[in-house]
mmCIF file of C-alpha atoms and ligand atoms in Angstrom:
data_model
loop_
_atom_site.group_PDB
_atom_site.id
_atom_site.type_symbol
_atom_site.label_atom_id
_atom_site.label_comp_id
_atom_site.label_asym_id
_atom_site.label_seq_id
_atom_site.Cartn_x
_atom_site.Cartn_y
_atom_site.Cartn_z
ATOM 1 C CA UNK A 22 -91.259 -58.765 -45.690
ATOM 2 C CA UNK A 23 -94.062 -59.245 -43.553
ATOM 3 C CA UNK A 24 -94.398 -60.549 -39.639
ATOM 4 C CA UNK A 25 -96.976 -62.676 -38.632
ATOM 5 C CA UNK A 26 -98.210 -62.522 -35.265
ATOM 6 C CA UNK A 27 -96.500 -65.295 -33.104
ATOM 7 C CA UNK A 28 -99.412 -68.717 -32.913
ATOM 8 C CA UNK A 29 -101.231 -68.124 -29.737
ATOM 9 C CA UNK A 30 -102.962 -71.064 -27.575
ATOM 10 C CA UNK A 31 -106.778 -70.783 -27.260
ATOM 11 C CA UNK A 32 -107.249 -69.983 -23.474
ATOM 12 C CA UNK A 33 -110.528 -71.401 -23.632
ATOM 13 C CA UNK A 34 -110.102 -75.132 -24.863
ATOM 14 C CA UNK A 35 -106.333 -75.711 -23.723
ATOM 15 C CA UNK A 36 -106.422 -76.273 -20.083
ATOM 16 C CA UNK A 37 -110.297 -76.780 -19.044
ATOM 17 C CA UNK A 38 -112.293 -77.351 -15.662
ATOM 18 C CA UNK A 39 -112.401 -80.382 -16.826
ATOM 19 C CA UNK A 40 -108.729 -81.215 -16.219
ATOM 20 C CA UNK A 41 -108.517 -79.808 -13.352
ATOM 21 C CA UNK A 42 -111.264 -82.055 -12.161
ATOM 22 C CA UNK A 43 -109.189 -84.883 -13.759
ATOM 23 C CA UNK A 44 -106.146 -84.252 -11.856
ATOM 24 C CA UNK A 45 -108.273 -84.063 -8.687
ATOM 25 C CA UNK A 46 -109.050 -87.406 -9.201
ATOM 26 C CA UNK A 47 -105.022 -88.365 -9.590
ATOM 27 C CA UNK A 48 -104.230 -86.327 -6.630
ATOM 28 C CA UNK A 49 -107.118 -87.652 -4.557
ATOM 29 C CA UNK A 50 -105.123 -90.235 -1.547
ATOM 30 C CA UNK A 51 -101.807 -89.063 -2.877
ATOM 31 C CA UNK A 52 -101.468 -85.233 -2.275
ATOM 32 C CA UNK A 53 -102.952 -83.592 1.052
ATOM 33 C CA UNK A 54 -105.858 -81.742 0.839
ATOM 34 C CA UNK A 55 -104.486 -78.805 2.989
ATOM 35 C CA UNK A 56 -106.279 -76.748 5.391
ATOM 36 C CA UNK A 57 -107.694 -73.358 5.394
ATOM 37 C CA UNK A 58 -106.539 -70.898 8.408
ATOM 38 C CA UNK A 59 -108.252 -68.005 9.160
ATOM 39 C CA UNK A 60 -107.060 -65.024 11.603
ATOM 40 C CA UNK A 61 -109.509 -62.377 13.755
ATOM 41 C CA UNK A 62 -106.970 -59.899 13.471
ATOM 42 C CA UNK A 63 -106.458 -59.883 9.418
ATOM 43 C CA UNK A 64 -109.802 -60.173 9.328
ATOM 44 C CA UNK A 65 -110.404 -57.007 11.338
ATOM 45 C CA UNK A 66 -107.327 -55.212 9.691
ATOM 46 C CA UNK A 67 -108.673 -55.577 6.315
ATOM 47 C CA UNK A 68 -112.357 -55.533 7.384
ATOM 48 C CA UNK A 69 -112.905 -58.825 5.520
ATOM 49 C CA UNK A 70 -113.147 -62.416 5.555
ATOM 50 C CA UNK A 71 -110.000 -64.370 4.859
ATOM 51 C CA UNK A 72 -109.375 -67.773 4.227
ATOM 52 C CA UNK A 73 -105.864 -68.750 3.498
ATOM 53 C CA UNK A 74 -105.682 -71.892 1.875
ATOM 54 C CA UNK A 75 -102.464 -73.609 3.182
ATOM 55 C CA UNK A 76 -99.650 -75.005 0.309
ATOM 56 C CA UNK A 77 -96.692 -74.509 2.617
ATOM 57 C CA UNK A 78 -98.738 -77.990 4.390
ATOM 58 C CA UNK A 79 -98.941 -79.640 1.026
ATOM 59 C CA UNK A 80 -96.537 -82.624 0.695
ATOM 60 C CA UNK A 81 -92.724 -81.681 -0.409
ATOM 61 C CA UNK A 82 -93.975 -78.038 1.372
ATOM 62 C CA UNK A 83 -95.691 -76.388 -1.839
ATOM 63 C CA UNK A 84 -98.308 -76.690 -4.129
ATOM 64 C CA UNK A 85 -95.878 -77.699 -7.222
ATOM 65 C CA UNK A 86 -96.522 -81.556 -5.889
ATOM 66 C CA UNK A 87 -99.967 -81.217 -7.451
ATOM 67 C CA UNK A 88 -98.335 -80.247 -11.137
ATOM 68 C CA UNK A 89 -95.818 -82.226 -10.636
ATOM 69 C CA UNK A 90 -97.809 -85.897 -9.950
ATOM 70 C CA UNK A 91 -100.201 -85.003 -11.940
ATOM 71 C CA UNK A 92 -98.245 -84.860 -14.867
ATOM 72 C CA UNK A 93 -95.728 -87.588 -14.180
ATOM 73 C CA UNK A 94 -99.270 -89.763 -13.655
ATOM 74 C CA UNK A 95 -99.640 -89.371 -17.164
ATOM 75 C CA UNK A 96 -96.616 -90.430 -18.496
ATOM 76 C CA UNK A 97 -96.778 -93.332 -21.147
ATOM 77 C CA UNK A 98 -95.164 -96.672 -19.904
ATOM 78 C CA UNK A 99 -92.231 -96.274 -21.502
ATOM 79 C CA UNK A 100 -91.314 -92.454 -20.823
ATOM 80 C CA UNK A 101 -91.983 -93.865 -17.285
ATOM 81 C CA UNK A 102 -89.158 -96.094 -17.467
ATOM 82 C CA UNK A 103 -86.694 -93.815 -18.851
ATOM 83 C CA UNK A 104 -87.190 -91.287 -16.373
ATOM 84 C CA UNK A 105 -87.975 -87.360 -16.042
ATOM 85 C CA UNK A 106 -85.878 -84.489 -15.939
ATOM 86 C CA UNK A 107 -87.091 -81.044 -14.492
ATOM 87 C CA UNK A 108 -85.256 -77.414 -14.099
ATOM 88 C CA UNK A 109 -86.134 -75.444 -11.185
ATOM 89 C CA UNK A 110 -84.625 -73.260 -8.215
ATOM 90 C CA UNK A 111 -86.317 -75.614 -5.962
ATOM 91 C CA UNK A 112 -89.905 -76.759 -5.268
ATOM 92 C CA UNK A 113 -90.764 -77.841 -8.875
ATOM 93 C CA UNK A 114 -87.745 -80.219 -7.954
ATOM 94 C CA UNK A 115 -88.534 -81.298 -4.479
ATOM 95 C CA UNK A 116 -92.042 -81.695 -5.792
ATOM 96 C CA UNK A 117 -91.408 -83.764 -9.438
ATOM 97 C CA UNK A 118 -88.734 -85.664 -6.802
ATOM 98 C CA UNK A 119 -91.095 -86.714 -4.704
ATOM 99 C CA UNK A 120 -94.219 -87.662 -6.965
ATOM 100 C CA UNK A 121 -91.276 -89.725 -9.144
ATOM 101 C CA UNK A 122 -90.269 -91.522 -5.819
ATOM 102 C CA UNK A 123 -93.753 -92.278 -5.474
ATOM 103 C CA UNK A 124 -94.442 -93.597 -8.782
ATOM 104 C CA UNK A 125 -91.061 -95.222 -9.068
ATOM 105 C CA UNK A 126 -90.024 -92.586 -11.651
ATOM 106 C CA UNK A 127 -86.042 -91.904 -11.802
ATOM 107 C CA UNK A 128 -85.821 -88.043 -11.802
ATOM 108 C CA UNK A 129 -83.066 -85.719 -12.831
ATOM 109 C CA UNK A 130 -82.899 -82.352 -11.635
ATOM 110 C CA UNK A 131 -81.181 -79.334 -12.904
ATOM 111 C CA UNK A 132 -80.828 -76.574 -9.923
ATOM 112 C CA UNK A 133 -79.112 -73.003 -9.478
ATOM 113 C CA UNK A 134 -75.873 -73.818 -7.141
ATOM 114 C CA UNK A 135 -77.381 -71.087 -5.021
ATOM 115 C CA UNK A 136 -81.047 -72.765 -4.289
ATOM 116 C CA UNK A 137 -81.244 -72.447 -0.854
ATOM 117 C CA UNK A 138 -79.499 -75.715 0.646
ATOM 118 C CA UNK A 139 -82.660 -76.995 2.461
ATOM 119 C CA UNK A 140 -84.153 -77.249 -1.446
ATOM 120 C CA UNK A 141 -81.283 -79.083 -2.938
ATOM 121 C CA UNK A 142 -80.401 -81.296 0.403
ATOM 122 C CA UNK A 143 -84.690 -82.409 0.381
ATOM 123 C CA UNK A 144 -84.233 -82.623 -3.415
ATOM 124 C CA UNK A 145 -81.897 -85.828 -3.231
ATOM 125 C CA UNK A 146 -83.400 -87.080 -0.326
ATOM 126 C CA UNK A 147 -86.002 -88.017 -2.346
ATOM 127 C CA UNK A 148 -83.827 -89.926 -4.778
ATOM 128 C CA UNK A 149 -83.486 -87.383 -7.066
ATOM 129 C CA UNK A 150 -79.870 -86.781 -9.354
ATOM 130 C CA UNK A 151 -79.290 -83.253 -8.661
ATOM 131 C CA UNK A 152 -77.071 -81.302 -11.102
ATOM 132 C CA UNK A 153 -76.211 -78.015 -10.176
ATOM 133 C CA UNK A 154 -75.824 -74.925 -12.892
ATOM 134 C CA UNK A 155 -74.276 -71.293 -12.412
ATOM 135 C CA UNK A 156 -77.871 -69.337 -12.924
ATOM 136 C CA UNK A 157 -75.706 -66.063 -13.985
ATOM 137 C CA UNK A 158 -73.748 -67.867 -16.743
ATOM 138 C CA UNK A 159 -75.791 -70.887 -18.212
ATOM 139 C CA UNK A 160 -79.312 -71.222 -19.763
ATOM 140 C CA UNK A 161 -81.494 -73.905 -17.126
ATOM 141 C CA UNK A 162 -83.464 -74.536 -19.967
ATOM 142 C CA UNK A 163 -81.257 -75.482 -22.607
ATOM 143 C CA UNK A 164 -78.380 -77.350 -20.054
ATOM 144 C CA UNK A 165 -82.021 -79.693 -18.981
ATOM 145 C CA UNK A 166 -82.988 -79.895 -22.737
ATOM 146 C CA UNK A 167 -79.315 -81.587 -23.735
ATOM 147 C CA UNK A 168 -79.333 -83.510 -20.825
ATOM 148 C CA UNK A 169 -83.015 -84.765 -21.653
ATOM 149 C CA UNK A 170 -81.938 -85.143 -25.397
ATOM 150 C CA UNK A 171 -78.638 -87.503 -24.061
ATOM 151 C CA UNK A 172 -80.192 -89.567 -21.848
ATOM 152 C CA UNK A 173 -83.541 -89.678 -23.298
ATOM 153 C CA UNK A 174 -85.344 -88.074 -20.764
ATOM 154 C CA UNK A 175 -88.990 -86.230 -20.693
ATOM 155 C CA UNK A 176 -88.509 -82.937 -19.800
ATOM 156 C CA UNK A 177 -91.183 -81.654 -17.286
ATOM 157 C CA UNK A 178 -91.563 -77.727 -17.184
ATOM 158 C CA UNK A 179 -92.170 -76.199 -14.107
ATOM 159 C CA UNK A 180 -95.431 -73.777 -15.118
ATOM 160 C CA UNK A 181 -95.719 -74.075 -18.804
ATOM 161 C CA UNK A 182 -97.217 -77.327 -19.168
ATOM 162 C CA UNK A 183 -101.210 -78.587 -19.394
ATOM 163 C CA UNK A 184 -100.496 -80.982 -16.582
ATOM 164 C CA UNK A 185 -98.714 -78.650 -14.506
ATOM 165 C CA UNK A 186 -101.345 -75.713 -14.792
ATOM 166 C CA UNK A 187 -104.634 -78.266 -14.389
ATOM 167 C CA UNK A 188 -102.994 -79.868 -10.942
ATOM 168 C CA UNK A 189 -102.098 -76.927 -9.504
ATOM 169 C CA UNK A 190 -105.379 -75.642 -10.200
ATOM 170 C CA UNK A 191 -106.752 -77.756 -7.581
ATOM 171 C CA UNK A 192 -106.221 -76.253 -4.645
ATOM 172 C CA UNK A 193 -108.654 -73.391 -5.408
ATOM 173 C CA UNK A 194 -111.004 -76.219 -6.100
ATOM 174 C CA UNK A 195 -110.743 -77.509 -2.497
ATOM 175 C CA UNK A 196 -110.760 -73.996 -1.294
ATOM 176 C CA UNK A 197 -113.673 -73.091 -2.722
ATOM 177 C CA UNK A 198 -115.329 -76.705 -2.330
ATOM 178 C CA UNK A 199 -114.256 -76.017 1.624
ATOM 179 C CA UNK A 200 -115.294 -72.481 2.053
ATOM 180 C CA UNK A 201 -117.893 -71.472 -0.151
ATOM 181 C CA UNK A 202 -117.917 -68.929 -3.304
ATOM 182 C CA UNK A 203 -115.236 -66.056 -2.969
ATOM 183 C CA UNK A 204 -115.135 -62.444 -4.153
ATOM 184 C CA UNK A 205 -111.955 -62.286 -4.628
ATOM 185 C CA UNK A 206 -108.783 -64.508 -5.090
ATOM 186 C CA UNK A 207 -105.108 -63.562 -4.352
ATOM 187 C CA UNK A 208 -102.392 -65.857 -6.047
ATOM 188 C CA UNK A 209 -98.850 -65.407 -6.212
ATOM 189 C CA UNK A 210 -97.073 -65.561 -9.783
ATOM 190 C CA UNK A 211 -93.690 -66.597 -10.935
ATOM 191 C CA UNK A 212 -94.385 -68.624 -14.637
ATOM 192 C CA UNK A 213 -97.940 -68.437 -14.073
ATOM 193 C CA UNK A 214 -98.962 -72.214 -13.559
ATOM 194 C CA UNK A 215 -100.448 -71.619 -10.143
ATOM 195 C CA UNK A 216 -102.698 -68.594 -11.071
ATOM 196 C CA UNK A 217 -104.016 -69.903 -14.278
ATOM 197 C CA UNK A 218 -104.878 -72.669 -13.041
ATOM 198 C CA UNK A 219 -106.331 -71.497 -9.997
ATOM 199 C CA UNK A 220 -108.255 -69.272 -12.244
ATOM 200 C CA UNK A 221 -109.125 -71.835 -14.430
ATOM 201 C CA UNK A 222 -110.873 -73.037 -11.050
ATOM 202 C CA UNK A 223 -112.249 -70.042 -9.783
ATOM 203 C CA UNK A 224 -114.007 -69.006 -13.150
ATOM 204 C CA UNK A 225 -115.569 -72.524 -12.933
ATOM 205 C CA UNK A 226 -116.773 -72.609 -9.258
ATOM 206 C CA UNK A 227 -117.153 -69.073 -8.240
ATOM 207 C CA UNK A 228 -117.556 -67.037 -11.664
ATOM 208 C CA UNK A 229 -118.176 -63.717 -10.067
ATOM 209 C CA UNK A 230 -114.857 -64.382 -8.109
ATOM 210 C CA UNK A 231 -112.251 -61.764 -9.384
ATOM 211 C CA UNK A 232 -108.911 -63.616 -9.375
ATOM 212 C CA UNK A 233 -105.664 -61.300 -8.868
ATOM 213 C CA UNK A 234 -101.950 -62.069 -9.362
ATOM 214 C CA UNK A 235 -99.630 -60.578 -7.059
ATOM 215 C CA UNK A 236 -95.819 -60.355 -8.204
ATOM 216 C CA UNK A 237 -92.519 -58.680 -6.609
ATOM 217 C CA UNK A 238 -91.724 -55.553 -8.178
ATOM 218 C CA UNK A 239 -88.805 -56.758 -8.969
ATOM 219 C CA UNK A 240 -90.149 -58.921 -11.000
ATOM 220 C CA UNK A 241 -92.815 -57.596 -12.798
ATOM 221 C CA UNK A 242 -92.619 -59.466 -15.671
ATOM 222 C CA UNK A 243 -95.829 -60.905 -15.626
ATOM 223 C CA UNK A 244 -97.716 -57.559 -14.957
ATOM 224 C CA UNK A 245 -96.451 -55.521 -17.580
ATOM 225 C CA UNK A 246 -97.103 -58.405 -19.781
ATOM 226 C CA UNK A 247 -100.658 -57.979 -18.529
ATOM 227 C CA UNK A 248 -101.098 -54.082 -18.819
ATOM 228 C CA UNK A 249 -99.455 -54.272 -22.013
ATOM 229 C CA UNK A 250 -101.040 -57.824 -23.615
ATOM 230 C CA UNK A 251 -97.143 -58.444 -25.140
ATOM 231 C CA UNK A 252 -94.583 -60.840 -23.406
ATOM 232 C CA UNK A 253 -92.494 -59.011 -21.105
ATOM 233 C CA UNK A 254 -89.222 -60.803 -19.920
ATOM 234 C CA UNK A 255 -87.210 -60.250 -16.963
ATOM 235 C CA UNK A 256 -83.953 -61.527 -16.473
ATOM 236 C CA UNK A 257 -82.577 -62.841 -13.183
ATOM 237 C CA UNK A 258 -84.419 -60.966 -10.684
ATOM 238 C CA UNK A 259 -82.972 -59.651 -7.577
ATOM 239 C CA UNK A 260 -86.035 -60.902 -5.134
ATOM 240 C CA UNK A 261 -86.101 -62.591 -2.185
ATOM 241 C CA UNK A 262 -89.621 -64.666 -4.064
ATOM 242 C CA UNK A 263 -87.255 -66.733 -5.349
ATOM 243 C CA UNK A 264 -90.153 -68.692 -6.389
ATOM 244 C CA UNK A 265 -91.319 -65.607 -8.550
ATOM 245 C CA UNK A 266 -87.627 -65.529 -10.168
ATOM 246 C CA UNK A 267 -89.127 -66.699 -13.582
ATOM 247 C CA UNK A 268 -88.278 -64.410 -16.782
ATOM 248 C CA UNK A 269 -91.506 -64.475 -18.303
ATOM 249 C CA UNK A 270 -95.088 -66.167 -18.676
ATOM 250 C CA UNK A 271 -95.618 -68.952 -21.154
ATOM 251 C CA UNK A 272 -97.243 -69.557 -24.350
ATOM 252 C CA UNK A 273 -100.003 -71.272 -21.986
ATOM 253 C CA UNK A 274 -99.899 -69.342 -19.048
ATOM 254 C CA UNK A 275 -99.821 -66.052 -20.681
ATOM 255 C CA UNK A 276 -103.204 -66.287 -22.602
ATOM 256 C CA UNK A 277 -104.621 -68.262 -19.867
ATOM 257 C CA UNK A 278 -104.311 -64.961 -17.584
ATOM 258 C CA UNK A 279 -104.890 -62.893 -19.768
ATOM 259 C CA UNK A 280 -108.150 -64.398 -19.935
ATOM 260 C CA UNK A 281 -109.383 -65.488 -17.048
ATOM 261 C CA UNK A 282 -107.238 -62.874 -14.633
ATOM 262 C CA UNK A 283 -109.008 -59.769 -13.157
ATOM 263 C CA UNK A 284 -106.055 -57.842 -12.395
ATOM 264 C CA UNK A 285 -102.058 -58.439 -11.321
ATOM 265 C CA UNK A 286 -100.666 -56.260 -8.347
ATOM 266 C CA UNK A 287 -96.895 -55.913 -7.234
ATOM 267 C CA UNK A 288 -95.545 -56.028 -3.402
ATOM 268 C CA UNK A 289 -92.115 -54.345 -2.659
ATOM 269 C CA UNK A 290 -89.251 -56.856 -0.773
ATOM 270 C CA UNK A 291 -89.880 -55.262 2.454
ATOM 271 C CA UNK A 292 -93.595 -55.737 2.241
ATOM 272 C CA UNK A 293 -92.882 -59.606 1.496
ATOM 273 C CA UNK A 294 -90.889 -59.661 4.425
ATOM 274 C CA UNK A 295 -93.433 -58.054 6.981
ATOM 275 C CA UNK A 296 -95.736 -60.521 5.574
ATOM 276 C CA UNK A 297 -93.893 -63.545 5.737
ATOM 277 C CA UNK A 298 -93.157 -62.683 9.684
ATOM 278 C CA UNK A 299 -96.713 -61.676 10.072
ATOM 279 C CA UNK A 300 -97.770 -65.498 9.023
ATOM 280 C CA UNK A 301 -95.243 -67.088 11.167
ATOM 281 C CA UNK A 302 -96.092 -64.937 14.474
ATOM 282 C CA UNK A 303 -99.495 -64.327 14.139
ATOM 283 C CA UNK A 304 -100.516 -67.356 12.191
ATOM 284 C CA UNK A 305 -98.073 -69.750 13.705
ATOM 285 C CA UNK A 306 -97.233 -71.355 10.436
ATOM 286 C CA UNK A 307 -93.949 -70.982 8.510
ATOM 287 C CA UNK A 308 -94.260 -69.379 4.509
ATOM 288 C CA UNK A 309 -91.455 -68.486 2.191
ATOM 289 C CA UNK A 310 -90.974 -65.510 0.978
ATOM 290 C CA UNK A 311 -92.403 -66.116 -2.446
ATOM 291 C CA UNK A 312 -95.264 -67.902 -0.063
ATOM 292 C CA UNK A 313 -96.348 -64.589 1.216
ATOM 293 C CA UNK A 314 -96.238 -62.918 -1.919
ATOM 294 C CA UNK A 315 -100.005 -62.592 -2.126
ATOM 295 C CA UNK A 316 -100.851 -61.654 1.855
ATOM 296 C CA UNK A 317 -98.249 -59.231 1.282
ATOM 297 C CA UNK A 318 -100.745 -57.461 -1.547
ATOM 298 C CA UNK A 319 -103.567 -57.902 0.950
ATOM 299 C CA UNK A 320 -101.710 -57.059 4.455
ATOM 300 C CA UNK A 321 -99.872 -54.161 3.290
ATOM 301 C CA UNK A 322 -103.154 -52.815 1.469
ATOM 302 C CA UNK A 323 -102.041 -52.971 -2.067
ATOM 303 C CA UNK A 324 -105.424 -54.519 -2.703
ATOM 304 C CA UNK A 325 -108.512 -52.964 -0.474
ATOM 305 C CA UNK A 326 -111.697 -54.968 -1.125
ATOM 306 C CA UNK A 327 -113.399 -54.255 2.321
ATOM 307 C CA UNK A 328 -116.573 -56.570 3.202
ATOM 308 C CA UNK A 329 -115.620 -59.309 0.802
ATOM 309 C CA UNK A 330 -114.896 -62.974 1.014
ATOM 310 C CA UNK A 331 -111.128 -63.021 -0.122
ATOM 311 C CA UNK A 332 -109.016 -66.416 -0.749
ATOM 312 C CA UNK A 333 -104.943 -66.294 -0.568
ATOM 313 C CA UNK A 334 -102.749 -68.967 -1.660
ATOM 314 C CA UNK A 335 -100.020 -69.491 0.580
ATOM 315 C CA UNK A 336 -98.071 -70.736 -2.126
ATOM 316 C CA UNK A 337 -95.065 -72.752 0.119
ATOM 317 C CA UNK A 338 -92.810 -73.426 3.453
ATOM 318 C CA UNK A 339 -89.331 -74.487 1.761
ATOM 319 C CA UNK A 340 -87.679 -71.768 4.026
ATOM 320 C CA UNK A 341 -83.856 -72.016 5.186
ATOM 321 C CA UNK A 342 -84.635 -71.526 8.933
ATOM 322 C CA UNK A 343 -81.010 -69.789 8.891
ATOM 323 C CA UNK A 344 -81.825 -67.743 6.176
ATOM 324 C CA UNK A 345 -84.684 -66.505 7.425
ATOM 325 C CA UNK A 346 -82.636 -65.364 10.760
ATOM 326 C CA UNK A 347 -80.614 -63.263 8.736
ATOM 327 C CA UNK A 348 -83.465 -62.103 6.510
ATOM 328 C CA UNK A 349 -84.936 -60.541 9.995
ATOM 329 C CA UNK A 350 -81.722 -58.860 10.770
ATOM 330 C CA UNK A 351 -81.653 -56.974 7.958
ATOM 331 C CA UNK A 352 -85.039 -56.267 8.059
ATOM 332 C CA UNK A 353 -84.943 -55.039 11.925
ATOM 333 C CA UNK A 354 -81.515 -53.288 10.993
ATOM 334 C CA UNK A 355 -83.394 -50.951 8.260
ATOM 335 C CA UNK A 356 -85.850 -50.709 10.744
ATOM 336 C CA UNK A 357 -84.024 -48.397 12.802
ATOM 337 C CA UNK A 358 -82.887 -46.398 10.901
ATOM 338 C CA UNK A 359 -85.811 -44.953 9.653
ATOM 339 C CA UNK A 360 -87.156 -45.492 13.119
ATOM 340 C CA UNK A 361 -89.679 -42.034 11.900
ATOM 341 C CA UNK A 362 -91.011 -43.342 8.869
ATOM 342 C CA UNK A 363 -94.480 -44.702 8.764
ATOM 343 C CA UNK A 364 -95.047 -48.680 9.684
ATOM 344 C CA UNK A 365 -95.692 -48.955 5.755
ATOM 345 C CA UNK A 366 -92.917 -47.085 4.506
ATOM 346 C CA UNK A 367 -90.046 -47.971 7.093
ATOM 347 C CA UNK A 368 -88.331 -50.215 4.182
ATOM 348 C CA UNK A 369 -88.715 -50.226 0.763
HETATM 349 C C1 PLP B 421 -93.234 -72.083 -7.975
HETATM 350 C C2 PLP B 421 -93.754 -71.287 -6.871
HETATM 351 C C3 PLP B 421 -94.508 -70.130 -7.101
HETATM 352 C C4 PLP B 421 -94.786 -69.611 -8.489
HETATM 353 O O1 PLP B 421 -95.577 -70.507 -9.211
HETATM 354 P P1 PLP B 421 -95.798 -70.346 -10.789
HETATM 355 O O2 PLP B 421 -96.694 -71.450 -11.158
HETATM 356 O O3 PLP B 421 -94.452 -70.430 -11.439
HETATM 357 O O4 PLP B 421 -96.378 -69.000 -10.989
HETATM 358 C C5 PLP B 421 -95.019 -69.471 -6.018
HETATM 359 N N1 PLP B 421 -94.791 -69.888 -4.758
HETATM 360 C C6 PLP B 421 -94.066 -70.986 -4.482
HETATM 361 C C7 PLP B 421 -93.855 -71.378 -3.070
HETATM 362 C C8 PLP B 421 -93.526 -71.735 -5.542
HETATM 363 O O5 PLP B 421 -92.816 -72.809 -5.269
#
C-alpha cells in the first residue's frame, strides 16, 4: 500500500494581491481604516522605528471585521437570504455579527460557554443567535457543520477561507500605504488568516519586508509546523491569547506561510502580559492579550532588529475590563515573589 502526499494549495495563485486589493475596495466606507501609533520610548528601547498599526480601533474591536465583510460581501443572493453560521471563541463572531447586521445577513454563532462574557454579550447585541458549546467535550467544528447542514446555512471559517485571509490582509496594505516600506513585520498567529494575508500584502508592497509570526508558547502549533514543514496540531491550549487558541494552520494558511513567512517566534504568558500593560499605560490604548502577542516578541526582545523600520499588528481590544483586573493581580502577585529575578525573567 502506498501513501500519497496529502493535495496541497498553490500558495502562489490561491489568495493573490489582487484580492486583497479587491477586498479593499469592499471594505473601503464600511470598515475603519485604523490609525498607526507610534511611542519615543519603544522606539528608544528597541533602537528602532515602530509603527503599530491599530486593530483593537477597527469596528467590532479587531481586525476579523475585515475577513468577515469581506466574505459575507460575496455571498450569492440566495446564501444571503438563508443566513451564515460561524464558530469562534469570540471576535470572528462579533466581527461576522456585525458585517451580517450590516448587510442584513441573519448570523448564527457557535461559541465556547467560557468566551469571555464581553464577547458573547457584544455578539448578540449585534443580532446574532448565539449557541454556546462545552470547548473540552464537543468538536466547534462539527456541532457548526450540523447546524449549517439543518438549517441550511453557509458556514464561514474563521482563518481558513480565501475571503477571510485576502480582507484581513488589508490592514498591512494601509500600513504600509500610510507609513512607507518596512523591514520588518510582526503579526500575531492563531489559524493563520491574519499573517498570510498580511504577508500576502507585505510581499506585494514592501518585498524586502521580512514578515514574522509571533505565537504563545503554549501554543506553538503553528511554529513547529513551520520549522518542521508538516502540520502540527495543538489541542486546547492553556493561553491567555485566547485568540491564538487554534489547533492548527489550514490547508490555505499553512502553505501560504510557509511561503511568504520569514520566520515565526514564540512569547511566554508573562511576556504577553507585560506587554499588554505596557500598551495600555504607555500607549494609552487598551489590547487583548492575544492583541499584544506580537509587541510582546518585540518588547521583551525575542526579536532584535535594531535600526529598522518594524510594523506590529495590534491584532484586537475585546478585553473583559474585570478580567484584566485579575489578570494584573496575578501578575503583580508572582511579581513578588521573585522580587530578585531579573525584569525579564520575574514570571515565566
Ligand atoms: C483571531 C485573532 C487572532 C488570530 O488570527 P488568525 O487569523 O486566526 O491567526 C489574533 N488576534 C486577535 C485579536 C484575534 O481576534
Amino acid at each position: 500500500m502506498t501513501t500519497a502526499p496529502p493535495p496541497t494549495i498553490d500558495p502562489e495563485t490561491s489568495v493573490t494581491y489582487a484580492d486583497v486589493e479587491a477586498a479593499a475596495l469592499r471594505l473601503a466606507g464600511n470598515a475603519h481604516p485604523t490609525p498607526v501609533l507610534t511611542s519615543n520610548t519603544v522606539n528608544q528601547r528597541t533602537g528602532s522605528q515602530v509603527f503599530f498599526k491599530c486593530e483593537n480601533f477597527q469596528r467590532a474591536g479587531a481586525f476579523k471585521f475585515r475577513g468577515a465583510y469581506n466574505a459575507l460581501a460575496q455571498l450569492s443572493d440566495a446564501q444571503k437570504r438563508q443566513g451564515v453560521i460561524a464558530f469562534s471563541s469570540g471576535n470572528h463572531a462579533q466581527a461576522i455579527a456585525l458585517a451580517g447586521q450590516i448587510l442584513h445577513i441573519p448570523t448564527t454563532i457557535v461559541m465556547p460557554s467560557d468566551a469571555p462574557s464581553v464577547k458573547q454579550t457584544a455578539t448578540r447585541d449585534y443580532g446574532a443567535e448565539v449557541i454556546l458549546y462545552d470547548r473540552l467535550t464537543t468538536q466547534r467544528e462539527a456541532l457548526a457543520q450540523q447546524i449549517a447542514h439543518d438549517r441550511h446555512l453557509t458556514l464561514i471559517p474563521p482563518y481558513d477561507h480565501p475571503y477571510i485571509i485576502a480582507g484581513q490582509g488589508t490592514a498591512t496594505k494601509e500600513l504600509i500605504e500610510a507609513v512607507g516600506a518596512l523591514d520588518f513585520l510582526l503579526v500575531c498567529c492563531g489559524g493563520g488568516g491574519l499573517l498570510s494575508g498580511s504577508a500576502i500584502a507585505a510581499h506585494a508592497l514592501a518585498p524586502n519586508c521580512q514578515v514574522i509570526g509571533v505565537e504563545p508558547k503554549r501554543a506553538d502549533d503553528a511554529t513547529r509546523s513551520f520549522y518542521s514543514r508538516a502540520l502540527q496540531t495543538v489541542h486546547n491550549p492553556d493561553t491567555i491569547a485566547d485568540g491564538a487558541r487554534t489547533p492548527s494552520l489550514g490547508k490555505y494558511t499553512f502553505p501560504l506561510i510557509l511561503h511568504y513567512v520569514s520566520d515565526m517566534v514564540t512569547v511566554s504568558e508573562s511576556a504577553i502580559l507585560r506587554s499588554m500593560f505596557f500598551l495600555w499605560e504607555r500607549l494609552k490604548i487598551v489590547v487583548e492579550p492575544t492583541g499584544a502577542l506580537a509587541a510582546a516578541a518585540l518588547l521583551e526582545g525575542v526579536v532584535h532588529y535594531p535600526n529598522a523600520r518594524i510594523g506590529v499588528i495590534l491584532s484586537g481590544g475585546n478585553i473583559d475590563l474585570k478580567q484584566a483586573g485579575k489578570l494584573l493581580n496575578k501578575a503583580q502577585e508572582r511579581r513578588k515573589k521573585a522580587d530578585s529575578a531579573p525584569l525579564a525573567r520575574e514570571l515565566s
